[in-house]
Short mmCIF file of C-alpha atoms and ligand atoms in Angstrom, two decimals:
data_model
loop_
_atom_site.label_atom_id
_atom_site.label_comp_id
_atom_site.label_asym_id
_atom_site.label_seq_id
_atom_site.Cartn_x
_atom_site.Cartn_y
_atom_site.Cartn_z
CA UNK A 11 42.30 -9.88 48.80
CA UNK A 12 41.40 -8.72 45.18
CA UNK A 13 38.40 -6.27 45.55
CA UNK A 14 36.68 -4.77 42.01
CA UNK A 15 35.76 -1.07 42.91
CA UNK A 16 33.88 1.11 41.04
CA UNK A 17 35.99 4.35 39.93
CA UNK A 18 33.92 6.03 37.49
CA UNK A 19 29.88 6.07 35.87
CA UNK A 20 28.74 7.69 33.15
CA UNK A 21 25.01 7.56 31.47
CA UNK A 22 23.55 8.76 28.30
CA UNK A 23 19.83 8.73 26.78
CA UNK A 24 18.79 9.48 23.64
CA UNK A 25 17.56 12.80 22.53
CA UNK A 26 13.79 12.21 22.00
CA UNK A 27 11.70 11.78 24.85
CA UNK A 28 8.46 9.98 24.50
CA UNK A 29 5.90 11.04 27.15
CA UNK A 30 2.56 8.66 28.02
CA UNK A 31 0.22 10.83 26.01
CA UNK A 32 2.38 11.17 22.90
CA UNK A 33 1.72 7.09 23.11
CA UNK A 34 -2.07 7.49 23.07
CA UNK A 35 -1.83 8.28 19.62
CA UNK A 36 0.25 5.22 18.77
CA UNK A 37 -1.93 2.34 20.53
CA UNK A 38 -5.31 2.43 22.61
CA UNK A 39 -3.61 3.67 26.19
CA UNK A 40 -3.62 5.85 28.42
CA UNK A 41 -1.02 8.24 30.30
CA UNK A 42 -3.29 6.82 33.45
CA UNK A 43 -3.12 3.55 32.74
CA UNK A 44 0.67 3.75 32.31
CA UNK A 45 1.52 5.53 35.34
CA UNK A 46 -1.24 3.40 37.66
CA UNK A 47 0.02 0.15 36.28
CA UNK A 48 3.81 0.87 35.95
CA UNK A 49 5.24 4.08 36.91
CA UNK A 50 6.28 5.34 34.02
CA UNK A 51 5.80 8.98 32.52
CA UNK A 52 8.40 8.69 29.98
CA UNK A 53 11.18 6.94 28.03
CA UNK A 54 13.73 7.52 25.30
CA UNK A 55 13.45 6.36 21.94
CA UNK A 56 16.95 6.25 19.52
CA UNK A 57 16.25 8.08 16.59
CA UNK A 58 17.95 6.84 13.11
CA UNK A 59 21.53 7.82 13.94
CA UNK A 60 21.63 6.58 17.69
CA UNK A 61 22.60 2.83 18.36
CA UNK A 62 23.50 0.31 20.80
CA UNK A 63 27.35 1.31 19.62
CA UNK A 64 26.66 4.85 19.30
CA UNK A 65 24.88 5.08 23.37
CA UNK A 66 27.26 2.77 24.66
CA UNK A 67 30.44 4.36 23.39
CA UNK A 68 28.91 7.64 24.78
CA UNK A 69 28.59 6.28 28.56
CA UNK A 70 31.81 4.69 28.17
CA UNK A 71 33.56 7.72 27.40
CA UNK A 72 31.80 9.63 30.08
CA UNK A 73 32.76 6.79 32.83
CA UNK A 74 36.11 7.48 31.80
CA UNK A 75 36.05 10.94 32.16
CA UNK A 76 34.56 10.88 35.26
CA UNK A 77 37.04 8.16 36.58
CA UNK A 78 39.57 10.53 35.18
CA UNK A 79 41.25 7.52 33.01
CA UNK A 80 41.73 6.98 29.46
CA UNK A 81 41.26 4.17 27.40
CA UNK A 82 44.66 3.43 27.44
CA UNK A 83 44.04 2.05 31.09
CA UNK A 84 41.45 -0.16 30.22
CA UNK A 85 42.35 -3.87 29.78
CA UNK A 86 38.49 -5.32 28.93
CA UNK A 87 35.20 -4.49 28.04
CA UNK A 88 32.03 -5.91 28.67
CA UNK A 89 29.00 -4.92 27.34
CA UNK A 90 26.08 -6.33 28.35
CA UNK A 91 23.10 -6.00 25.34
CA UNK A 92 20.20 -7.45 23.78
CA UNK A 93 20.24 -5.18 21.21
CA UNK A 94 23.64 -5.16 18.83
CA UNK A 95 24.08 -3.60 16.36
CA UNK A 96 24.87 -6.46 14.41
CA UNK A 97 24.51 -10.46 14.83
CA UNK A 98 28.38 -10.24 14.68
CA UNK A 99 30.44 -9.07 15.57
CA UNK A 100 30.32 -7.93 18.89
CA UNK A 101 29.24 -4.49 19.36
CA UNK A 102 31.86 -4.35 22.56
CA UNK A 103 34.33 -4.96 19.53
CA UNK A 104 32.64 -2.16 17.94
CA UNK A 105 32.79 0.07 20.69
CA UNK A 106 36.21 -0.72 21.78
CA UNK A 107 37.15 0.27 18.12
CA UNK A 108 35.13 3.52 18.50
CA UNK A 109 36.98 4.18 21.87
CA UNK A 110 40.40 3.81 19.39
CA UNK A 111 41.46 0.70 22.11
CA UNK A 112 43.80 -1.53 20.03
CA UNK A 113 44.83 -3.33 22.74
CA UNK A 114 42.98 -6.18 25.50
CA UNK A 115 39.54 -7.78 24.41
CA UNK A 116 35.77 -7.13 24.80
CA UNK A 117 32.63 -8.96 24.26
CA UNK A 118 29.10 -8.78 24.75
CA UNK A 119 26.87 -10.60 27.76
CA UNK A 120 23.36 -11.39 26.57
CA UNK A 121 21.32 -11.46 29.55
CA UNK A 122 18.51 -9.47 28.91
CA UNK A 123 17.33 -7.07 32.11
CA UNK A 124 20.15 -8.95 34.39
CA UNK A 125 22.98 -8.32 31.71
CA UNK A 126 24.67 -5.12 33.14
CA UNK A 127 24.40 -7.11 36.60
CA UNK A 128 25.52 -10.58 35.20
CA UNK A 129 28.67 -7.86 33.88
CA UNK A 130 29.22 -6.41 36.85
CA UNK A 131 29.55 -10.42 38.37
CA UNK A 132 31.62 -10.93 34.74
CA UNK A 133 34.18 -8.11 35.54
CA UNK A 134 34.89 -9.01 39.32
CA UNK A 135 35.86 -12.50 38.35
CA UNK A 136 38.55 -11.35 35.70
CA UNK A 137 39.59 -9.05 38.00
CA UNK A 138 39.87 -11.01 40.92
CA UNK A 139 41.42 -13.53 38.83
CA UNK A 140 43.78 -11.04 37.62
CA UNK A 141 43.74 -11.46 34.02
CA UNK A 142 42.34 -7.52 34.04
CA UNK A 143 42.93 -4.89 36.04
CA UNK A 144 40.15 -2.40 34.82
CA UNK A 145 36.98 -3.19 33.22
CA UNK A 146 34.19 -0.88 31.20
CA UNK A 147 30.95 -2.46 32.15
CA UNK A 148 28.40 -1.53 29.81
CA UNK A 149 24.78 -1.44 29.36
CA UNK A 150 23.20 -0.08 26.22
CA UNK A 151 20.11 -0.92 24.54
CA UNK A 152 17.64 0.09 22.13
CA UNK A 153 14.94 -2.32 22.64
CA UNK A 154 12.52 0.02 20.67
CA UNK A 155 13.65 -1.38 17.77
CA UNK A 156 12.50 -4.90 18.85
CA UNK A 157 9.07 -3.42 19.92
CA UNK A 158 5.67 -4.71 18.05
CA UNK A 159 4.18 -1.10 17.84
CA UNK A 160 0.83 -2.46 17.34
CA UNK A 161 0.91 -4.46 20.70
CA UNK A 162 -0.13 -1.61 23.36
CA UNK A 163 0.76 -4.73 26.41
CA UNK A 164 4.48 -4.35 25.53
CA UNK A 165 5.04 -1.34 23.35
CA UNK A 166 4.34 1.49 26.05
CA UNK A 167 6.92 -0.12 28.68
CA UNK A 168 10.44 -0.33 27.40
CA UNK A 169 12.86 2.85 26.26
CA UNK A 170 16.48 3.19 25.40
CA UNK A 171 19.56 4.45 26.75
CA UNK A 172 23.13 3.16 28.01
CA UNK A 173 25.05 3.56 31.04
CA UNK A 174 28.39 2.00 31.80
CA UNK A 175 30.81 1.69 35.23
CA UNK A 176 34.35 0.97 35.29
CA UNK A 177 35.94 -0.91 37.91
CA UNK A 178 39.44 -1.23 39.13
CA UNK A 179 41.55 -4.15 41.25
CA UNK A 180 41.74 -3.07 44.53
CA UNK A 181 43.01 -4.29 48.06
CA UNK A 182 41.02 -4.83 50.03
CA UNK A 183 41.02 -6.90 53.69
CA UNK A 184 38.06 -9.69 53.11
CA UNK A 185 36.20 -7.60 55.47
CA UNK A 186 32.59 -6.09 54.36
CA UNK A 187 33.53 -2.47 54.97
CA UNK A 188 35.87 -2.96 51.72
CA UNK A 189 34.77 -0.76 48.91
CA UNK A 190 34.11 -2.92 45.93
CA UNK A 191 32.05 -5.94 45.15
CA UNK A 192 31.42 -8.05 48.50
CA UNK A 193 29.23 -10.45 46.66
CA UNK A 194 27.21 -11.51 43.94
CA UNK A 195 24.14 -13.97 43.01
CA UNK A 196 23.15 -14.77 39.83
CA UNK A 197 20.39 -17.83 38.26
CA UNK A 198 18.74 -18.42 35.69
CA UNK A 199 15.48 -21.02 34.28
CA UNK A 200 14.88 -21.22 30.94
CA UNK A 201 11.97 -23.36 31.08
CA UNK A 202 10.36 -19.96 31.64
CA UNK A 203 11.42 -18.84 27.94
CA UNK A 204 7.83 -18.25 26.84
CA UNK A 205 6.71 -15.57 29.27
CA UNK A 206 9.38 -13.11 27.84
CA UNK A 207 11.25 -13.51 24.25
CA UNK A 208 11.59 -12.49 21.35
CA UNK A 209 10.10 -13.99 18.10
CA UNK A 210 12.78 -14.05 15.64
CA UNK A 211 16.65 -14.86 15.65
CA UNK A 212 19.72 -15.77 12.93
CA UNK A 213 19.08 -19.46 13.52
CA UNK A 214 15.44 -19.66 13.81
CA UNK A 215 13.49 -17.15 11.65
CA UNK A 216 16.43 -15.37 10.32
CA UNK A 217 14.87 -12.15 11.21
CA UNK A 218 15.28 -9.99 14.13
CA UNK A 219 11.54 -10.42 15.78
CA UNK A 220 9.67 -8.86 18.09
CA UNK A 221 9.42 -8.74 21.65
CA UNK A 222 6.44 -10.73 23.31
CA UNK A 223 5.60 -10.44 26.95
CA UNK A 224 3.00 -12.18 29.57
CA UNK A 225 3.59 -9.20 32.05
CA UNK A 226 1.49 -10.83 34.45
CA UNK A 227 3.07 -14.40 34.78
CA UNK A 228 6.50 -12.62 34.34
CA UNK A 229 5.21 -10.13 36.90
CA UNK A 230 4.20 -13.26 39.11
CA UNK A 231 7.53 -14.58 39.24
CA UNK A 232 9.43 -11.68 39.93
CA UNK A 233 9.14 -10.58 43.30
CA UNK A 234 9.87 -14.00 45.01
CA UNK A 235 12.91 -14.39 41.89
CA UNK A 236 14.52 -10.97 43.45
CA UNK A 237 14.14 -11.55 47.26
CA UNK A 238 15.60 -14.74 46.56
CA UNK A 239 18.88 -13.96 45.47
CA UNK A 240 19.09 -10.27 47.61
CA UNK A 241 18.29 -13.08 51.01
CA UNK A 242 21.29 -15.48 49.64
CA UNK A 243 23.36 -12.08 49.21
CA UNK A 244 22.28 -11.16 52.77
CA UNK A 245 23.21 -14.77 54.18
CA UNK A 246 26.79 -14.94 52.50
CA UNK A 247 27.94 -11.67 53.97
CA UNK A 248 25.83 -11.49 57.03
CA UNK A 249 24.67 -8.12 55.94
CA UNK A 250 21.16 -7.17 56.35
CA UNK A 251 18.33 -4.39 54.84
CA UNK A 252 19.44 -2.01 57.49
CA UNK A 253 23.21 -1.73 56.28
CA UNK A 254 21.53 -0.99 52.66
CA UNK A 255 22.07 2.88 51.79
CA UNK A 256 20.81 2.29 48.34
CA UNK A 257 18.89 -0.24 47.07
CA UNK A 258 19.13 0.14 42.92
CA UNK A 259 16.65 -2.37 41.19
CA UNK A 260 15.79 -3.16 37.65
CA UNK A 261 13.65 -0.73 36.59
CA UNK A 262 10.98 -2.87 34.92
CA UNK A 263 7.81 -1.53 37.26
CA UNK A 264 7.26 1.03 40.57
CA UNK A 265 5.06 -2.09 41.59
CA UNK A 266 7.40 -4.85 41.52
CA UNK A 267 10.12 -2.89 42.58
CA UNK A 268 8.08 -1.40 45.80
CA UNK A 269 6.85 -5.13 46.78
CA UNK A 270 10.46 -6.37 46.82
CA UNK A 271 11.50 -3.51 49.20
CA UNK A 272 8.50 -4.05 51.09
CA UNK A 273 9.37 -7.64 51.43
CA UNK A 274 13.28 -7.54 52.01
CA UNK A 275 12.22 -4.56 54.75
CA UNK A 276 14.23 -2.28 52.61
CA UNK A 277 12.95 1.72 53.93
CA UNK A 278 11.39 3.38 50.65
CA UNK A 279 13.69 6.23 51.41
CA UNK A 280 16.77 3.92 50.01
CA UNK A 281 14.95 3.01 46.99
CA UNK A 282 16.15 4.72 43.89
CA UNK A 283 13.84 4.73 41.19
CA UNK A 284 14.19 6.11 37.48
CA UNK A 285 11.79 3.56 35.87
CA UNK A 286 9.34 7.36 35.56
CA UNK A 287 11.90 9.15 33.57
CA UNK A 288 13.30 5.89 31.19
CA UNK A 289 11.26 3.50 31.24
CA UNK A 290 12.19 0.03 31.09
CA UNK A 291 15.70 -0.08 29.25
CA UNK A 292 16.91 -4.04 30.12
CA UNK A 293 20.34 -3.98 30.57
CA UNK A 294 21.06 -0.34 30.72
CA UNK A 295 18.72 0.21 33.64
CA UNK A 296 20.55 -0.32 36.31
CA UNK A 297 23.27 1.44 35.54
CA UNK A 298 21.12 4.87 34.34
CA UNK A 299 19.29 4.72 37.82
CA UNK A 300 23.11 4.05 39.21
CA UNK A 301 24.29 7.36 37.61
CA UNK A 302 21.47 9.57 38.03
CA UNK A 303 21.98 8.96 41.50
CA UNK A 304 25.46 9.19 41.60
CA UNK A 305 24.77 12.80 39.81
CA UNK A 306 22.09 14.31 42.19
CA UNK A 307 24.46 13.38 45.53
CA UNK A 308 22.47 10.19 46.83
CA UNK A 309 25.13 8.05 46.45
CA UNK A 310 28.83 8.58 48.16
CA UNK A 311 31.81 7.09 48.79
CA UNK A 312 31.72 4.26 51.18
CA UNK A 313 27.95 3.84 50.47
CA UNK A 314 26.63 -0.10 50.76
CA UNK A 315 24.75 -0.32 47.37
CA UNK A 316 22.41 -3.18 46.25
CA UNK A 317 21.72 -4.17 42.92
CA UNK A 318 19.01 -6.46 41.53
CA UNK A 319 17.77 -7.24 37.70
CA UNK A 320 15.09 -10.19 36.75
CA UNK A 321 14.47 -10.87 33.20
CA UNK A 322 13.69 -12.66 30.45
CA UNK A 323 15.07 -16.51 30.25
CA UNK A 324 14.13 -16.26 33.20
CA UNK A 325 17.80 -14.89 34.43
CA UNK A 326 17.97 -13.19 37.65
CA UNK A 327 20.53 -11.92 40.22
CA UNK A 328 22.02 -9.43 43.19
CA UNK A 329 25.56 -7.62 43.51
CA UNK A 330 26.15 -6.36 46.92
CA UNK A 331 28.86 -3.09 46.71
CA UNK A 332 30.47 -0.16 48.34
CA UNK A 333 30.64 2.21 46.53
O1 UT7 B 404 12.24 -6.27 32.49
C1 UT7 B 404 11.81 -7.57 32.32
C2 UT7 B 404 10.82 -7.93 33.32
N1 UT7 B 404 9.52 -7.43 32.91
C3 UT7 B 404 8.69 -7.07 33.85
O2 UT7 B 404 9.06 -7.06 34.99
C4 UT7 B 404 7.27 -6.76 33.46
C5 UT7 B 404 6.35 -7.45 34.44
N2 UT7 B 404 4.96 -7.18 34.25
C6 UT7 B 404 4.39 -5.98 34.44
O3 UT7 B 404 5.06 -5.01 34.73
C7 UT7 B 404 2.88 -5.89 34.36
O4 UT7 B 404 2.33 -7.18 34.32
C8 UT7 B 404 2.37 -5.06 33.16
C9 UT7 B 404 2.72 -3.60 33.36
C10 UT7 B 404 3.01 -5.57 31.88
C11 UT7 B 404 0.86 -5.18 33.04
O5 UT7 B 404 0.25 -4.79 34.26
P1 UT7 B 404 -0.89 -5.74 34.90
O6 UT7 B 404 -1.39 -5.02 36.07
O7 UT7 B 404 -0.28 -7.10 35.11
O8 UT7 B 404 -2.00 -5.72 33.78
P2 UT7 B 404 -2.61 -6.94 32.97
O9 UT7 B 404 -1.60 -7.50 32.03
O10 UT7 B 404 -3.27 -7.85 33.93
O11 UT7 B 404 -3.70 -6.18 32.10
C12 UT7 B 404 -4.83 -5.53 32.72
C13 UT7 B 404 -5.69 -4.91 31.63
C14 UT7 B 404 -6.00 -5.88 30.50
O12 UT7 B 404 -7.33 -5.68 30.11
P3 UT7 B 404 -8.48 -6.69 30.58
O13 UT7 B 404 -8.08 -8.03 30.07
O14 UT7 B 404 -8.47 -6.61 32.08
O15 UT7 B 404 -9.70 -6.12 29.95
C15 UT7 B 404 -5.08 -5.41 29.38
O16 UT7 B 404 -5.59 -5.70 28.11
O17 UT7 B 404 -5.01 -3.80 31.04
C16 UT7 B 404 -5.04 -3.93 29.62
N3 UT7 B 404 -3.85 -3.30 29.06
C17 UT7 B 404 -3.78 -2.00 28.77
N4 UT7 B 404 -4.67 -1.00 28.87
C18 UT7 B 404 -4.29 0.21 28.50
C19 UT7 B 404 -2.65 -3.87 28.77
N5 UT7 B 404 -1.81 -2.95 28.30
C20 UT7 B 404 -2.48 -1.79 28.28
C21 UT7 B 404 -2.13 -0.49 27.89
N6 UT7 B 404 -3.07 0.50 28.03
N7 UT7 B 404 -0.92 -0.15 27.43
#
């Protein structure tokens, strides 16, 4: 059978880092409060000339390199964003333009934090269906640019950055020690629309809006949204917590992400976390935390890898992979 297997990652940030206490002269917060409640230490804020475009051309090009193809190889891109440059068109058009592709299609996925793994899902289907043999999976945001900066319950929690994966057709034998994606689970509810939006849109307010958050109902929800489809990934493939090398959640919060280990027996050891270093950057998270360790040796060749994102919607959902 058709497997989708990664070949290449690559992962940019912006240049300016934003520590805790730089924030404590922005809204009344602390770097204590920040770290005790969420993990984080610091995130990456775009500065005039970075975008959406600009980060996500960057990881692209540095997946290629890494996968040691050019964009002549490429057939689609998908880049999975909240943030676009523009309403239209879409910036995976603008990026494939930037990459000089002038051939094959791309479009964006709008599913907030579980777009890059909603792409990932997006990308094994047109492979497997063979209408693409290799895929640029992208996720790039800048969601400071939808932050309220007066609002210290959202402001402090989000960053920017893009990372992006490419992934080739493969054989593989319908067995789980293929490399490739084994399976994936994805849902979504939007009667849960108000606990995470954003305030404005082309066909509502005409403006772009602002991000509004109930962290603690969305917080509520999460743990038992993320066990739920990692147990359905478990039951379809008969895998289990102990064939996990590296779990690779959403990084939204060191809390969340610790209960849903805790719950799914996953060993903290396996857990790769980067929400201290970026922040929560949607749809670009799990592919930074993918990359960084991909970079520092963690993850190899032949390595089971889970991935999990919950967000707003609610959408939610698990890819199972060897690397
Ligand atoms: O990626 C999409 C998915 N998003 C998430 O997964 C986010 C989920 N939610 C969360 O991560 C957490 O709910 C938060 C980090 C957003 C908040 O943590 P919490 O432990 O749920 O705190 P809370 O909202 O219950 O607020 C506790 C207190 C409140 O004060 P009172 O009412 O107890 O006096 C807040 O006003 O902390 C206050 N507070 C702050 N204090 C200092 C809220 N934000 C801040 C802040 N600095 N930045």
């Amino acid at each position: 059978m058709i497997r989708s297997v990664v070949k290449g990652i690559g992962a940019v940030t912006p240049e300016r880092v934003v520590k805790n206490a730089e924030l404590e002269g922005v809204v009344e917060t602390t770097d204590e409060w920040i770290v005790q409640r969420t993990g984080i230490r610091q995130r990456y804020i775009a500065g005039e000339h970075e975008t959406t475009v600009s980060l996500g051309t960057k990881a692209a090009q540095a997946a290629l390199e890494n996968a040691g193809l050019t964009i002549d190889d490429i057939d689609l891109i998908i880049l999975a964003t909240s943030t676009p440059n523009h309403t239209f068109p879409a910036s995976a058009v603008e990026i494939q333009h930037a990459l000089g592709m002038k051939h094959g299609f791309a479009f964006d996925m709008q599913a907030v934090c579980s777009g890059f793994v909603y792409a990932v899902t997006t990308a094994d289907m047109y492979i497997k269906s063979g209408m693409a043999k290799r895929v640029i999976v992208i996720g790039a945001e800048t969601f400071s640019r939808l932050l309220d900066w007066k609002d210290r319950t959202t402001c402090v929690l989000f960053g920017d950055g893009a990372g992006a994966i490419i992934m080739e057709a493969a054989e593989g034998n319908g067995l789980t020690s293929d490399r490739g994606v084994l399976t994936a689970n994805l849902r979504s509810d939007g009667s849960h629309q108000e606990k995470l939006y954003v305030d404005g849109g082309p066909s509502t307010t005409g403006t772009v809006g602002h991000l509004r958050m109930e962290g603690r109902e969305v917080f509520k929800h999460a743990v038992g949204m993320i066990t739920d489809v990692i147990e359905a990934s478990f039951a379809t493939t008969g895998l289990s917590a102990d064939d996990i090398d590296w779990f690779v959640p959403h990084q939204a919060n060191k809390r969340i992400i610790d209960a849903s280990a805790k719950k799914l027996n996953i060993a903290e050891h396996k857990v790769v976390i980067t929400v201290d270093q970026h922040g929560n950057t949607s749809a670009a998270s799990v592919p930074l935390a993918l990359a960084t360790a991909v970079k520092d040796g963690r993850i190899k060749q032949g390595d089971l890898i889970l991935l999990e994102a919950m967000g707003g919607g609610f959408t939610w959902g698990a890819v199972l992979l060897r690397w």
